[in-house]
Coordinates of C-alpha atoms in Angstrom, one line a residue:
M277 CA -19.1 185.1 -95.1
S278 CA -19.1 182.0 -97.3
P279 CA -20.9 178.5 -96.0
K280 CA -17.3 177.1 -96.2
R281 CA -15.9 179.3 -93.8
M282 CA -18.6 179.1 -91.7
R283 CA -18.1 175.1 -91.7
E284 CA -14.5 175.5 -91.0
A285 CA -15.3 177.8 -87.9
Q286 CA -17.4 175.0 -86.8
D287 CA -15.1 172.4 -87.5
A288 CA -12.7 174.3 -85.3
A289 CA -15.2 174.8 -82.5
R290 CA -15.6 170.8 -82.4
E291 CA -11.9 170.3 -82.7
G292 CA -11.7 172.1 -79.5
L293 CA -14.2 170.3 -77.6
E294 CA -12.5 167.2 -78.6
G295 CA -9.4 168.4 -77.4
A296 CA -10.9 169.2 -74.1
G297 CA -10.5 166.6 -71.1
E298 CA -7.0 165.9 -71.6
G299 CA -4.7 166.3 -68.7
G300 CA -5.7 168.5 -65.3
C301 CA -5.6 167.5 -61.7
T302 CA -7.7 165.5 -59.2
G303 CA -9.5 166.2 -56.0
Q304 CA -12.3 167.8 -54.0
E305 CA -10.8 171.2 -54.7
E306 CA -10.9 170.9 -58.5
A307 CA -14.6 169.8 -58.2
E308 CA -15.5 172.8 -56.1
E309 CA -13.4 175.1 -58.7
A310 CA -15.2 173.8 -61.5
E311 CA -18.6 174.4 -59.8
E312 CA -17.4 177.9 -59.1
A313 CA -16.6 178.5 -62.6
A314 CA -19.8 177.0 -63.9
P315 CA -21.9 179.6 -65.8
Q316 CA -25.3 180.4 -64.5
G317 CA -28.2 178.7 -66.1
K318 CA -28.7 175.7 -68.2
A319 CA -26.6 175.7 -71.8
G320 CA -28.9 176.4 -74.6
A321 CA -32.0 177.7 -72.4
P322 CA -34.8 179.3 -74.5
L323 CA -35.7 182.9 -74.3
S324 CA -38.2 182.1 -71.8
G325 CA -35.6 180.6 -69.5
L326 CA -35.3 177.3 -67.9
T327 CA -38.4 175.1 -68.4
L328 CA -39.2 171.4 -68.0
H329 CA -38.5 170.7 -71.7
D330 CA -35.3 172.0 -71.4
T331 CA -33.6 170.3 -68.6
F332 CA -30.6 168.0 -69.5
R333 CA -32.6 164.9 -68.8
E334 CA -35.2 166.1 -71.5
R335 CA -32.5 167.1 -73.9
A336 CA -30.5 164.1 -73.5
R337 CA -33.4 161.9 -74.9
Y338 CA -32.9 163.5 -78.3
I339 CA -29.3 164.1 -78.5
P340 CA -27.4 161.4 -80.7
L341 CA -24.2 159.8 -79.3
R342 CA -21.1 160.7 -80.9
L343 CA -19.7 158.3 -83.5
D344 CA -16.6 155.9 -82.1
P345 CA -13.8 155.1 -84.7
E346 CA -15.8 151.8 -85.7
E347 CA -19.0 153.7 -86.4
R348 CA -17.1 156.1 -88.6
R349 CA -15.8 153.1 -90.5
L350 CA -19.4 151.9 -90.9
L351 CA -20.4 155.3 -91.9
R352 CA -18.0 155.4 -94.8
L353 CA -19.0 152.2 -95.9
L354 CA -22.5 153.5 -95.8
E355 CA -22.0 156.5 -97.7
A356 CA -19.9 154.7 -100.5
A357 CA -22.8 152.3 -101.0
L358 CA -25.6 155.1 -101.2
S359 CA -23.7 157.5 -103.6
V360 CA -23.7 154.8 -106.5
S361 CA -27.3 153.5 -105.5
E362 CA -29.9 154.7 -108.0
Y363 CA -33.1 153.5 -105.5
T364 CA -35.4 156.2 -105.7
D365 CA -34.8 156.9 -109.2
R366 CA -35.9 153.2 -110.0
V367 CA -38.7 153.0 -107.4
D368 CA -40.5 156.3 -107.4
V369 CA -42.2 156.3 -110.7
L370 CA -45.4 156.2 -111.8
S371 CA -44.9 153.6 -114.6
W372 CA -45.3 150.7 -112.6
R373 CA -48.6 148.9 -113.3
S374 CA -48.7 146.8 -110.4
K375 CA -48.1 146.9 -106.8
S376 CA -46.4 143.6 -106.9
A377 CA -44.1 144.9 -109.7
R378 CA -42.9 147.6 -107.5
V379 CA -42.0 145.7 -104.2
H380 CA -40.2 143.3 -106.4
A381 CA -38.2 146.3 -107.6
Q382 CA -37.9 147.4 -104.0
V383 CA -36.6 144.1 -102.9
K384 CA -34.2 143.8 -105.4
D385 CA -32.7 147.1 -105.0
I386 CA -32.6 146.8 -101.1
C387 CA -31.1 143.6 -101.6
A388 CA -28.4 144.9 -103.9
I389 CA -27.3 147.7 -101.5
L390 CA -27.3 145.1 -98.5
C391 CA -25.3 143.0 -100.6
G392 CA -22.9 145.6 -101.6
L393 CA -22.4 146.5 -98.0
V394 CA -21.2 143.2 -96.9
V395 CA -18.8 142.4 -99.9
A396 CA -17.2 145.8 -99.0
Q397 CA -17.0 144.9 -95.4
D398 CA -15.7 141.1 -95.7
F399 CA -15.3 139.5 -99.5
R400 CA -15.9 136.1 -98.3
R401 CA -19.0 136.8 -96.3
G402 CA -20.1 138.8 -99.0
Q403 CA -19.8 136.0 -101.7
K404 CA -21.8 133.7 -99.1
L405 CA -24.4 136.1 -98.9
I406 CA -25.1 136.7 -102.5
V407 CA -25.6 132.9 -103.2
Q408 CA -27.4 132.1 -100.0
R409 CA -29.3 135.4 -99.6
D410 CA -29.6 134.7 -95.9
F411 CA -29.8 138.4 -94.8
A412 CA -31.3 137.7 -91.5
G413 CA -28.0 136.3 -90.2
L414 CA -26.4 139.7 -90.6
A415 CA -29.4 141.8 -89.3
T416 CA -27.1 143.2 -86.5
F417 CA -24.6 144.5 -89.0
F418 CA -27.2 146.1 -91.1
Q419 CA -29.1 147.7 -88.3
D420 CA -25.8 149.0 -87.1
C421 CA -24.8 150.5 -90.5
F422 CA -28.3 152.2 -91.0
E423 CA -28.4 153.6 -87.9
V424 CA -25.0 155.4 -87.6
G425 CA -25.8 156.7 -91.0
R426 CA -29.3 158.5 -89.2
R427 CA -27.4 159.3 -86.4
H428 CA -25.0 161.1 -88.1
K429 CA -27.1 163.2 -90.5
I430 CA -29.0 164.5 -87.1
M431 CA -25.6 165.6 -85.6
N432 CA -24.3 167.2 -89.0
P433 CA -27.4 168.4 -91.1
E434 CA -24.8 169.8 -93.6
K435 CA -23.7 166.3 -94.4
M436 CA -25.3 163.6 -96.4
R437 CA -27.2 166.0 -98.4
D438 CA -27.4 164.1 -101.6
T439 CA -27.4 160.3 -100.1
Y440 CA -29.7 160.6 -96.7
G441 CA -32.9 160.9 -98.7
K442 CA -32.3 157.8 -100.5
L443 CA -31.4 156.1 -97.4
M444 CA -34.4 157.2 -95.5
Y445 CA -37.0 156.3 -98.5
M446 CA -35.2 153.0 -98.7
L447 CA -35.8 152.5 -95.0
M448 CA -39.2 153.7 -95.5
D449 CA -40.0 150.7 -97.9
A450 CA -37.9 148.4 -95.9
S451 CA -40.1 149.0 -92.9
E452 CA -43.3 147.8 -94.7
P453 CA -44.6 144.5 -93.1
E454 CA -44.5 142.6 -96.7
I455 CA -41.1 143.8 -97.5
Q456 CA -39.9 142.8 -93.9
E457 CA -41.5 139.3 -94.5
L458 CA -39.4 138.8 -97.8
L459 CA -36.4 140.0 -96.2
E460 CA -36.8 138.1 -92.8
F461 CA -35.4 140.9 -90.8
N462 CA -36.0 144.2 -89.7
C463 CA -33.7 147.1 -91.0
I464 CA -34.5 149.4 -88.5
R465 CA -33.4 149.8 -84.8
P466 CA -34.1 152.9 -82.5
L467 CA -31.4 155.7 -82.5
R468 CA -28.6 155.8 -80.1
T469 CA -28.9 158.8 -77.8
V470 CA -27.0 160.0 -74.5
Y471 CA -30.5 158.9 -72.3
T472 CA -30.4 155.1 -73.6
L473 CA -26.8 154.9 -73.1
L474 CA -26.9 156.4 -69.5
E475 CA -30.1 154.6 -68.8
G476 CA -28.8 151.2 -69.8
A477 CA -25.8 151.8 -67.5
G478 CA -28.1 152.9 -64.8
A479 CA -26.4 156.2 -64.5
L480 CA -28.9 158.8 -65.1
A481 CA -27.7 160.9 -62.2
L482 CA -25.2 162.2 -64.6
L483 CA -27.9 164.4 -65.9
D484 CA -28.6 165.9 -62.9
D485 CA -25.2 166.8 -61.7
P486 CA -24.6 170.6 -61.3
L487 CA -21.0 170.1 -63.0
L488 CA -22.8 168.8 -66.0
D489 CA -23.2 172.5 -67.2
C490 CA -19.8 173.5 -66.6
A491 CA -18.4 170.5 -68.4
T492 CA -20.7 170.8 -71.8
A493 CA -20.7 174.9 -71.9
E494 CA -19.9 176.8 -75.1
I495 CA -16.7 179.1 -74.5
H496 CA -17.3 182.4 -76.3
A497 CA -13.8 183.8 -77.1
S498 CA -15.3 187.0 -78.7
G499 CA -14.5 190.3 -76.4
V500 CA -13.2 188.2 -73.7
P501 CA -9.7 188.5 -72.5
R502 CA -7.2 185.6 -73.3
H503 CA -6.4 184.7 -69.6
E504 CA -10.0 184.4 -69.3
V505 CA -10.8 182.2 -72.0
Q506 CA -7.9 179.9 -70.8
R507 CA -9.4 179.8 -67.2
R508 CA -12.6 178.9 -68.3
I509 CA -11.2 175.8 -70.9
K510 CA -9.0 174.5 -67.7
A511 CA -12.5 174.8 -65.6
K512 CA -14.3 172.7 -68.2
E513 CA -11.7 170.3 -68.7
R514 CA -11.5 169.7 -64.8
A515 CA -15.3 169.5 -65.0
R516 CA -15.1 166.5 -67.4
E517 CA -12.5 164.7 -65.4
V518 CA -14.4 165.1 -62.2
L519 CA -17.8 163.7 -63.7
A520 CA -15.9 160.9 -65.3
R521 CA -14.4 159.7 -62.1
R522 CA -17.6 160.7 -60.2
H523 CA -19.9 158.5 -62.5
R524 CA -17.8 155.8 -63.6
S525 CA -18.7 152.1 -62.5
A526 CA -18.9 148.4 -63.4
T527 CA -21.5 149.4 -66.3
L528 CA -20.3 152.8 -67.6
S529 CA -16.6 153.4 -68.2
E530 CA -15.0 156.9 -68.1
D531 CA -14.6 156.8 -71.9
D532 CA -18.6 156.2 -72.1
V533 CA -19.1 159.1 -69.5
L534 CA -16.6 161.4 -71.6
R535 CA -18.6 160.4 -75.0
C536 CA -22.1 161.4 -73.3
L537 CA -20.3 164.7 -72.4
Y538 CA -18.9 165.5 -75.9
S539 CA -22.2 164.3 -77.5
I540 CA -24.0 167.2 -75.1
S541 CA -21.1 169.6 -76.2
D542 CA -21.9 168.7 -79.8
N543 CA -25.3 169.8 -79.4
N544 CA -24.5 173.1 -77.8
T545 CA -22.2 173.6 -80.7
Y546 CA -24.9 173.0 -82.9
L547 CA -27.1 175.7 -81.2
L548 CA -24.2 177.9 -81.5
F549 CA -24.1 178.0 -85.1
N550 CA -27.8 177.3 -85.9
R551 CA -29.7 179.0 -83.4
D552 CA -27.5 182.2 -82.3
P553 CA -27.9 183.6 -85.7
V554 CA -31.6 183.9 -85.2
D555 CA -31.1 185.6 -81.6
K556 CA -28.8 187.9 -83.5
M557 CA -31.4 188.9 -85.9
I558 CA -33.9 189.4 -83.1
G559 CA -31.5 191.7 -81.6
Y560 CA -31.1 193.8 -84.7
L561 CA -34.7 194.1 -85.1
E562 CA -35.0 195.4 -81.7
A563 CA -32.2 197.7 -81.8
H564 CA -32.6 199.5 -85.2
F565 CA -36.6 199.5 -85.4
S566 CA -39.1 200.8 -83.2
P567 CA -42.2 198.3 -82.3
K568 CA -44.9 201.1 -82.3
K569 CA -43.9 204.0 -84.3
A570 CA -41.7 204.0 -87.7
E571 CA -38.9 206.6 -87.7
P572 CA -37.9 208.5 -90.5
G573 CA -36.6 206.4 -93.3
A574 CA -37.1 203.2 -91.3
S575 CA -40.7 202.1 -91.8
L576 CA -41.2 198.5 -92.1
A577 CA -44.9 198.8 -93.8
I578 CA -45.7 196.9 -96.8
Q579 CA -48.4 196.9 -99.5
G580 CA -49.5 194.0 -101.5
G581 CA -49.0 193.9 -105.0
S582 CA -45.8 196.4 -104.5
Q583 CA -42.4 195.2 -104.9
G584 CA -43.6 191.5 -105.1
A585 CA -45.3 191.7 -101.6
R586 CA -48.4 189.6 -101.2
L587 CA -49.3 190.7 -97.6
T588 CA -50.5 194.3 -96.4
H589 CA -49.2 195.4 -92.9
S590 CA -48.5 198.8 -91.2
H591 CA -45.2 199.1 -89.6
E592 CA -46.3 198.0 -86.1
R593 CA -48.0 194.9 -87.5
Q594 CA -45.0 193.9 -89.8
Y595 CA -42.7 194.6 -86.9
T596 CA -44.7 192.0 -84.8
Y597 CA -45.0 189.6 -87.6
V598 CA -41.2 189.4 -88.2
L599 CA -40.7 189.3 -84.6
Q600 CA -43.0 186.4 -84.1
S601 CA -41.6 184.6 -87.2
L602 CA -38.0 184.8 -85.8
T603 CA -39.3 183.7 -82.4
L604 CA -40.5 180.6 -84.0
W605 CA -37.6 179.8 -86.0
R606 CA -35.6 180.4 -82.9
E607 CA -37.6 177.8 -81.0
I608 CA -37.5 175.4 -83.9
S609 CA -33.7 175.7 -84.1
H610 CA -33.4 175.0 -80.3
E611 CA -35.7 172.1 -80.7
M612 CA -34.5 170.6 -83.9
F613 CA -32.8 167.5 -82.7
K614 CA -36.1 166.5 -81.0
L615 CA -38.0 167.5 -84.3
W616 CA -35.6 165.4 -86.2
Y617 CA -35.9 162.3 -83.5
M618 CA -39.8 162.6 -84.2
A619 CA -39.2 162.8 -88.0
D620 CA -37.3 159.7 -88.1
A621 CA -39.8 157.8 -86.0
D622 CA -42.7 159.2 -88.0
M623 CA -41.1 158.3 -91.4
L624 CA -40.1 154.7 -90.3
H625 CA -42.9 153.7 -88.5
P626 CA -44.5 150.3 -90.1
S627 CA -47.9 151.5 -90.2
N628 CA -47.3 154.8 -91.5
Y629 CA -47.9 154.2 -95.2
Y630 CA -47.2 156.7 -97.9
R631 CA -48.7 157.6 -101.3
L632 CA -46.6 158.8 -104.4
Q633 CA -48.2 162.3 -106.0
N634 CA -47.2 164.6 -108.0
T635 CA -47.7 167.9 -105.7
G636 CA -46.2 170.4 -108.3
Q637 CA -42.9 170.0 -107.3
G638 CA -42.1 166.8 -108.7
L639 CA -43.1 163.3 -107.4
Q640 CA -43.3 163.0 -104.1
R641 CA -43.9 160.5 -101.0
V642 CA -47.0 162.1 -99.3
Q643 CA -47.0 160.7 -95.8
A644 CA -48.2 161.8 -92.4
A645 CA -46.2 163.1 -89.6
P646 CA -48.0 163.0 -86.5
G647 CA -45.2 163.0 -83.8
V648 CA -43.5 166.3 -85.7
G649 CA -46.8 167.8 -85.8
R650 CA -47.5 167.5 -82.2
A651 CA -44.2 168.9 -81.5
M652 CA -44.4 171.8 -83.8
H653 CA -48.0 172.7 -82.6
A654 CA -46.4 172.8 -78.8
I655 CA -43.7 175.0 -79.9
L656 CA -46.1 177.3 -81.7
A657 CA -48.4 177.3 -78.6
R658 CA -45.5 178.3 -76.5
C659 CA -44.4 181.0 -78.9
Q660 CA -47.9 182.5 -78.8
R661 CA -48.2 182.5 -75.2
R662 CA -44.9 184.1 -74.8
L663 CA -45.7 186.9 -77.4
G664 CA -49.4 187.5 -76.6
G665 CA -51.0 186.6 -79.9
W666 CA -50.4 185.9 -83.3
V667 CA -50.3 188.1 -86.4
G668 CA -51.2 185.7 -89.6
S669 CA -51.9 182.1 -90.1
S670 CA -51.0 179.5 -87.8
V671 CA -51.2 176.6 -90.2
V672 CA -48.3 174.1 -90.1
H673 CA -48.4 172.1 -93.3
L674 CA -47.3 168.6 -93.0
G675 CA -48.2 165.6 -95.2
D676 CA -50.0 167.7 -98.1
H677 CA -48.6 169.2 -101.5
N678 CA -46.8 172.1 -99.6
V679 CA -44.8 169.9 -97.2
P680 CA -45.1 165.9 -98.3
N681 CA -43.6 164.4 -95.4
A682 CA -41.3 165.0 -92.2
L683 CA -38.1 164.7 -94.2
L684 CA -38.9 167.7 -96.5
F685 CA -40.0 169.4 -93.2
I686 CA -37.0 168.7 -91.6
D687 CA -34.9 169.9 -94.6
K688 CA -37.0 173.2 -95.0
Y689 CA -36.2 174.3 -91.5
T690 CA -32.4 173.1 -91.5
Q691 CA -32.5 176.3 -94.4
V692 CA -33.1 178.7 -91.5
P693 CA -29.2 179.0 -90.3
R694 CA -28.1 178.8 -94.2
I695 CA -30.2 181.9 -94.5
L696 CA -29.6 184.0 -91.6
G697 CA -26.0 182.8 -90.6
P698 CA -24.3 184.4 -93.7
L699 CA -26.4 187.6 -93.3
V700 CA -25.3 188.0 -89.6
L701 CA -21.6 187.5 -90.7
V702 CA -22.0 190.0 -93.3
L703 CA -23.5 192.5 -91.0
E704 CA -20.9 191.9 -88.5
A705 CA -18.1 191.9 -91.1
L706 CA -19.2 195.5 -92.3
P707 CA -17.0 197.7 -89.5
T708 CA -13.9 195.5 -90.4
L709 CA -14.2 195.7 -94.1
C710 CA -14.8 199.5 -94.1
R711 CA -11.3 199.9 -92.5
D712 CA -10.0 199.7 -96.1
R713 CA -10.1 203.1 -97.7
A714 CA -11.7 201.9 -100.9
V715 CA -14.3 199.9 -99.5
R716 CA -15.3 202.7 -97.2
A717 CA -15.5 205.1 -99.9
Y718 CA -17.6 202.9 -101.9
V719 CA -20.2 202.4 -99.2
E720 CA -20.1 205.5 -98.4
A721 CA -20.8 207.0 -101.9
V722 CA -23.9 204.2 -102.1
H723 CA -25.5 204.1 -98.6
G724 CA -24.0 207.1 -97.0
S725 CA -22.2 205.3 -93.9
V726 CA -21.6 201.9 -92.6
A727 CA -24.3 202.5 -90.3
G728 CA -26.5 203.4 -93.3
C729 CA -25.5 200.4 -95.1
R730 CA -26.4 198.0 -92.6
G731 CA -29.5 199.7 -91.9
A732 CA -30.5 199.1 -95.5
V733 CA -29.7 195.6 -95.4
L734 CA -31.9 195.2 -92.5
L735 CA -34.8 197.1 -93.7
D736 CA -34.9 195.4 -96.9
F737 CA -34.7 191.8 -95.1
F738 CA -37.3 192.5 -92.5
R739 CA -39.6 193.9 -95.1
H740 CA -39.1 191.6 -97.9
A741 CA -38.1 188.3 -96.4
F742 CA -41.5 188.6 -94.7
D743 CA -43.8 189.6 -97.2
G744 CA -45.8 186.5 -98.4
S745 CA -44.1 186.2 -101.6
G746 CA -42.3 183.1 -103.0
A747 CA -44.9 180.8 -103.9
D748 CA -46.9 180.1 -107.3
N749 CA -50.1 181.1 -105.7
F750 CA -51.4 182.8 -102.7
F751 CA -52.7 179.7 -100.9
D752 CA -49.2 178.3 -100.8
A753 CA -47.5 181.0 -99.2
G754 CA -49.0 184.3 -97.5
S755 CA -48.7 184.0 -93.7
C756 CA -48.8 180.6 -92.9
I757 CA -46.1 179.1 -90.8
D758 CA -44.4 177.5 -93.8
G759 CA -45.0 180.4 -96.1
R760 CA -42.6 182.5 -94.0
L761 CA -39.6 180.7 -94.9
T762 CA -40.5 180.6 -98.4
S763 CA -40.8 184.4 -98.2
A764 CA -37.2 184.3 -96.7
W765 CA -35.5 182.1 -99.8
N766 CA -37.4 184.1 -102.2
W767 CA -35.8 187.2 -101.0
C768 CA -32.5 185.2 -100.9
S769 CA -32.8 184.2 -104.7
K770 CA -33.0 188.0 -105.6
L771 CA -29.9 189.1 -103.6
E772 CA -27.7 189.6 -106.5
K773 CA -30.3 192.2 -107.7
K774 CA -30.0 194.4 -104.5
E775 CA -28.0 197.5 -104.3
Y776 CA -25.8 196.0 -101.5
A777 CA -25.0 192.6 -103.4
H778 CA -21.5 194.0 -104.0
V779 CA -21.1 194.7 -100.2
F780 CA -22.0 191.0 -99.6
A781 CA -19.4 189.9 -102.1
L782 CA -16.7 191.9 -100.6
A783 CA -17.4 190.1 -97.3
G784 CA -16.8 187.0 -98.9
F785 CA -20.3 186.0 -99.4
T786 CA -20.8 182.9 -102.2
S787 CA -24.4 181.5 -101.6
F788 CA -26.8 180.3 -99.2
D789 CA -26.9 176.8 -100.0
G790 CA -23.5 175.8 -99.5
D791 CA -21.8 172.3 -100.6
F792 CA -23.4 169.1 -101.2
K793 CA -20.6 167.0 -100.2

């Protein structure tokens, strides 16, 4: 399935969430009905079940607020300014002979972007700003613009792919004390989250309400009768109405309550399209392969030096290695909003300086990421405890030539659903695709059967997407935490040479990378 069709499905799901909450009845009976219809357990719970880190109170700390209409206007303004900016092209070069000259260029380009934003928003005020250079008087406006852009990107990782890096690198420079002194204000303010809004209104009790799960849960229509889907939708709408009335106050309107509910729902939608493909691949691994003994034609064993592999694993060891990698990716996807929140804080901390360095992948900003590092080690420790050990290296690269900074770390792991999402969609589409006689004849001629085709794809993926390949040398790939994803990308780059490549094309697959707009 093409990334475009995946995005259309995600947009449709979100539109369904936005449409919820309209109409319905009132009364205590509806609250009781909504509570009865609520699914068991918290939405988006990890494999180990509900834990402290997965409660709504904890999740809400890192769930960004959905943008309102005024914020969307600011977002369009910011994106237009960044799309024509050449900030990183001018600043991140090695030709600067002195720090003062680079600082001057940084300030000059930052001021140009700030002036452009104001001119586009209010021409007369922009003229006055260009003449007087009084940026401090518009500090709130600039902080709003930049915070909206940062918040929007976390909620929509597929957006701003060619402008978000410029925004963060500009704000990294603007957060330095000497730049702040010249600008006379701070461009950065904390991200607005569901927790901060409710805490400011004294309404944190909403996060403990038993109806919250029903009001924000994803509704799966696959394999469910239409009348049951409609019943769940109505129960969800009633739950939202009850919560909005129950928790409104002088400091928190019903619209604010609904905004918080929609934001949590957006997070659940994100998990559906980004974490669930990993769960499905774990299911395929467990259903098609034995953890102890290889069945005929289904051995996952790999040999270093053969077919590009850099690791040597028996079937049992490779099964464990793949299961551990997928479980780790699953937990990272589940915690992605928290990791992104930490990355934002690490990159924009005023005392967290970076250095320009040629890492072998071009000139990069190498910067420590202590917050992301602590969160990643906590996730890794949780996976190791659950799985009872670890095959391969447990090194997490951060702030080095492999993963220079938190931005590239986040970018690396947002690729997991880009790899597994299309793969799962193709595997699920095979039976439907083979209803066509010509397609079935082709699949049976090449792979013997539909099940044989699916098995061939899974066997090749579980072997060679986790074989330690993909880097320029052994030390940069192998079995480390980041090297596992490098191997998966290497497998993606060779898909067109696989014997099942035509099956992917027939299923509508175009690429793993998607659109940059």
